[in-house]
Coordinates of C-alpha atoms in Angstrom, one line a residue:
M482 CA 26.8 -80.8 -18.3
S483 CA 28.0 -84.5 -18.7
S484 CA 26.3 -87.3 -16.9
H485 CA 29.5 -88.0 -14.7
H486 CA 29.3 -84.5 -13.3
I487 CA 27.1 -84.5 -10.3
V488 CA 26.6 -81.3 -8.3
R489 CA 24.8 -81.2 -5.2
E490 CA 22.7 -78.0 -4.5
N491 CA 24.8 -75.2 -3.0
Q492 CA 27.9 -77.0 -3.5
E493 CA 28.9 -74.7 -6.4
P494 CA 30.1 -71.1 -5.7
A495 CA 27.5 -68.5 -5.7
L496 CA 28.0 -65.5 -8.0
V497 CA 27.2 -62.1 -6.5
I498 CA 27.3 -59.2 -8.9
F499 CA 27.8 -55.6 -7.6
D500 CA 30.0 -54.5 -10.8
A501 CA 29.2 -56.1 -13.9
H502 CA 32.3 -54.7 -15.5
A503 CA 34.7 -56.1 -12.9
I504 CA 36.0 -58.6 -15.5
P505 CA 35.5 -59.2 -19.1
F506 CA 32.1 -61.1 -19.9
E507 CA 34.2 -64.1 -21.2
K508 CA 35.6 -64.6 -17.8
V509 CA 32.0 -64.2 -16.2
Q510 CA 31.1 -67.0 -18.5
E511 CA 33.5 -69.4 -16.9
L512 CA 32.1 -68.5 -13.5
L513 CA 28.7 -69.6 -14.7
E514 CA 29.8 -73.1 -15.8
W515 CA 28.2 -74.9 -12.9
M516 CA 25.0 -72.7 -12.9
P517 CA 25.4 -71.0 -9.4
M518 CA 22.9 -69.1 -7.6
I519 CA 23.2 -65.6 -9.0
A520 CA 22.5 -62.5 -6.8
V521 CA 22.7 -59.1 -8.4
L522 CA 22.7 -55.6 -7.0
Y523 CA 19.8 -53.6 -8.5
T524 CA 22.2 -51.1 -10.2
Q525 CA 23.6 -53.9 -12.3
V526 CA 20.3 -55.8 -13.3
E527 CA 20.1 -54.2 -16.8
I528 CA 23.5 -55.2 -17.8
V529 CA 23.3 -58.7 -16.4
L530 CA 20.0 -59.2 -18.1
G531 CA 21.7 -58.1 -21.4
W532 CA 24.0 -61.0 -21.0
G533 CA 20.9 -63.5 -21.3
I534 CA 21.4 -65.1 -18.1
K535 CA 18.8 -66.1 -15.3
I536 CA 19.0 -64.0 -12.1
D537 CA 18.0 -65.8 -9.0
V538 CA 18.0 -62.8 -6.6
V539 CA 18.0 -59.0 -6.8
L540 CA 19.2 -56.8 -4.0
V541 CA 17.2 -53.6 -3.8
P542 CA 16.7 -50.7 -1.4
A543 CA 13.9 -51.2 1.0
G544 CA 10.5 -49.9 -0.3
E545 CA 11.5 -50.8 -4.0
E546 CA 10.5 -54.4 -3.7
T547 CA 7.3 -54.1 -5.6
S548 CA 8.7 -52.1 -8.5
W549 CA 11.6 -54.6 -8.9
T550 CA 9.2 -57.6 -8.9
E551 CA 7.5 -55.9 -11.6
R552 CA 10.8 -54.9 -13.6
T553 CA 12.0 -58.5 -13.4
K554 CA 8.8 -60.5 -14.0
D555 CA 10.4 -62.1 -17.1
Q556 CA 12.9 -63.7 -14.8
Q557 CA 10.4 -65.3 -12.5
P558 CA 10.8 -67.2 -10.2
I559 CA 13.3 -64.5 -8.8
E560 CA 13.7 -63.3 -5.3
V561 CA 13.6 -59.6 -4.5
I562 CA 15.5 -59.0 -1.3
S563 CA 15.6 -55.6 0.2
F564 CA 18.2 -53.9 2.5
H565 CA 17.5 -51.2 4.8
I566 CA 19.1 -47.8 5.2
N567 CA 21.0 -49.1 8.4
E568 CA 22.7 -52.0 6.3
T569 CA 24.8 -52.3 3.3
P570 CA 23.8 -54.4 0.2
F571 CA 27.1 -56.2 0.8
S572 CA 26.1 -57.3 4.4
K573 CA 22.8 -58.3 3.0
A574 CA 24.3 -60.5 0.4
I575 CA 26.5 -62.2 3.1
A576 CA 23.5 -62.8 5.2
L577 CA 21.7 -64.4 2.3
L578 CA 24.8 -66.6 1.5
L579 CA 25.1 -67.7 5.2
S580 CA 21.2 -68.4 5.5
R581 CA 21.5 -70.8 2.7
N582 CA 24.5 -72.5 3.8
I583 CA 26.4 -71.6 0.5
P584 CA 30.0 -72.6 1.1
A585 CA 31.7 -70.5 -1.5
V586 CA 31.1 -67.3 -3.5
N587 CA 32.6 -65.3 -6.4
W588 CA 32.1 -61.6 -5.9
L589 CA 32.3 -59.1 -8.9
V590 CA 32.8 -55.6 -7.1
T591 CA 33.9 -52.1 -7.6
E592 CA 36.2 -51.7 -4.6
L593 CA 39.2 -53.5 -3.2
Q594 CA 38.0 -52.6 0.3
T595 CA 35.4 -55.2 -0.1
L596 CA 37.9 -57.7 1.0
T597 CA 37.7 -56.5 4.5
G598 CA 33.9 -56.9 4.6
L599 CA 34.2 -60.6 4.0
I600 CA 35.5 -61.5 7.6
D601 CA 32.0 -62.7 8.5
F602 CA 31.8 -65.0 5.7
M603 CA 33.8 -68.1 6.6
G604 CA 33.5 -70.0 3.3
D605 CA 35.7 -70.0 0.2
A606 CA 35.7 -66.5 -1.6
E607 CA 37.2 -65.1 -4.6
V608 CA 36.7 -61.5 -5.4
F609 CA 37.0 -59.9 -8.9
V610 CA 37.7 -56.2 -9.1
D611 CA 39.6 -54.1 -11.7
N612 CA 40.4 -57.2 -13.8
K613 CA 42.0 -59.0 -10.8
R614 CA 41.2 -62.2 -9.2
W615 CA 41.5 -61.9 -5.4
S616 CA 41.7 -65.2 -3.3
R617 CA 41.7 -65.3 0.3
V618 CA 44.6 -67.2 2.0
K619 CA 42.9 -68.7 5.1
S620 CA 45.9 -70.8 6.0
C621 CA 48.2 -67.9 6.1
R622 CA 50.5 -69.5 3.4
F623 CA 50.1 -69.0 -0.4
E624 CA 52.0 -71.5 -2.5
K625 CA 51.6 -71.7 -6.2
W626 CA 53.7 -72.4 -9.3
L627 CA 54.0 -69.2 -11.3
P628 CA 55.8 -68.1 -14.5
V629 CA 58.4 -65.4 -14.6
G630 CA 57.0 -61.8 -14.8
T631 CA 53.6 -62.8 -13.0
A632 CA 52.5 -59.8 -10.8
L633 CA 51.0 -60.7 -7.4
Y634 CA 49.1 -58.2 -5.2
I635 CA 48.8 -58.6 -1.5
F636 CA 45.8 -57.2 0.6
P637 CA 46.4 -55.9 3.1
E638 CA 49.6 -54.6 1.9
Y639 CA 51.5 -55.4 5.0
A640 CA 50.2 -58.9 5.6
C641 CA 53.4 -60.7 4.2
S642 CA 56.8 -59.6 5.5
E643 CA 58.3 -60.5 2.1
I644 CA 56.5 -57.7 0.4
S645 CA 56.8 -54.1 1.4
D646 CA 54.3 -52.2 -1.1
G647 CA 51.6 -54.9 -1.7
K648 CA 53.0 -55.8 -5.1
F649 CA 55.4 -58.8 -5.9
I650 CA 56.7 -59.7 -9.3
V651 CA 57.8 -63.4 -9.9
E652 CA 61.6 -63.3 -10.8
R653 CA 61.8 -66.8 -12.1
D654 CA 59.6 -69.7 -13.2
G655 CA 58.8 -71.8 -10.2
V656 CA 56.8 -72.1 -6.9
V657 CA 56.1 -68.9 -5.1
V658 CA 55.6 -69.1 -1.3
L659 CA 54.2 -66.2 0.8
Q660 CA 53.7 -66.5 4.4
G661 CA 51.5 -64.0 6.5
E662 CA 50.7 -63.8 10.3
Q663 CA 47.0 -63.7 9.6
V664 CA 44.5 -64.3 6.8
F665 CA 45.4 -62.2 3.7
W666 CA 44.3 -62.0 0.1
V667 CA 46.5 -62.5 -3.1
G668 CA 45.5 -61.0 -6.3
E669 CA 46.3 -61.9 -9.7
E670 CA 45.8 -60.2 -13.0
I671 CA 43.2 -61.9 -15.3
V672 CA 44.5 -62.6 -18.7

């Protein structure tokens, strides 16, 4: 990082990995540019360690803290945070982000339904699933210049009256404007 880039702690988006294969590793490397706090679900630890990056937090089922502390001893210092049977790893990760006042997060996940679980996280969020980047549109208005042929996906599908099936193909180069009555998500394929 050059000397003119000054980043305060927790200013950069955290990276939470629940699916290490959500996007190609080259794209993950772009998310690592500012050295964010990295939290990883225990099922993905071996893959992420294979990338050669430092993990800050591993989320594990209750009762497995000691074994995971031992398994990740080469990553010390590392926090091993457990989630109980009555909570999801996702809700535990959100609680972690909120407790640290982290204002933004990039999620690598397996299911699009994850988007509905981010209601409690009021910061900026981007979710990566099935090689798509999903951005939350908190202002209920999406506006972006896009080239012809670009596919946009909307979640929930009914969020924008201009789109009936949750997918929109840009018909000509220019600014695309989508309006919703509530917060919605726009997905773009990663190229």
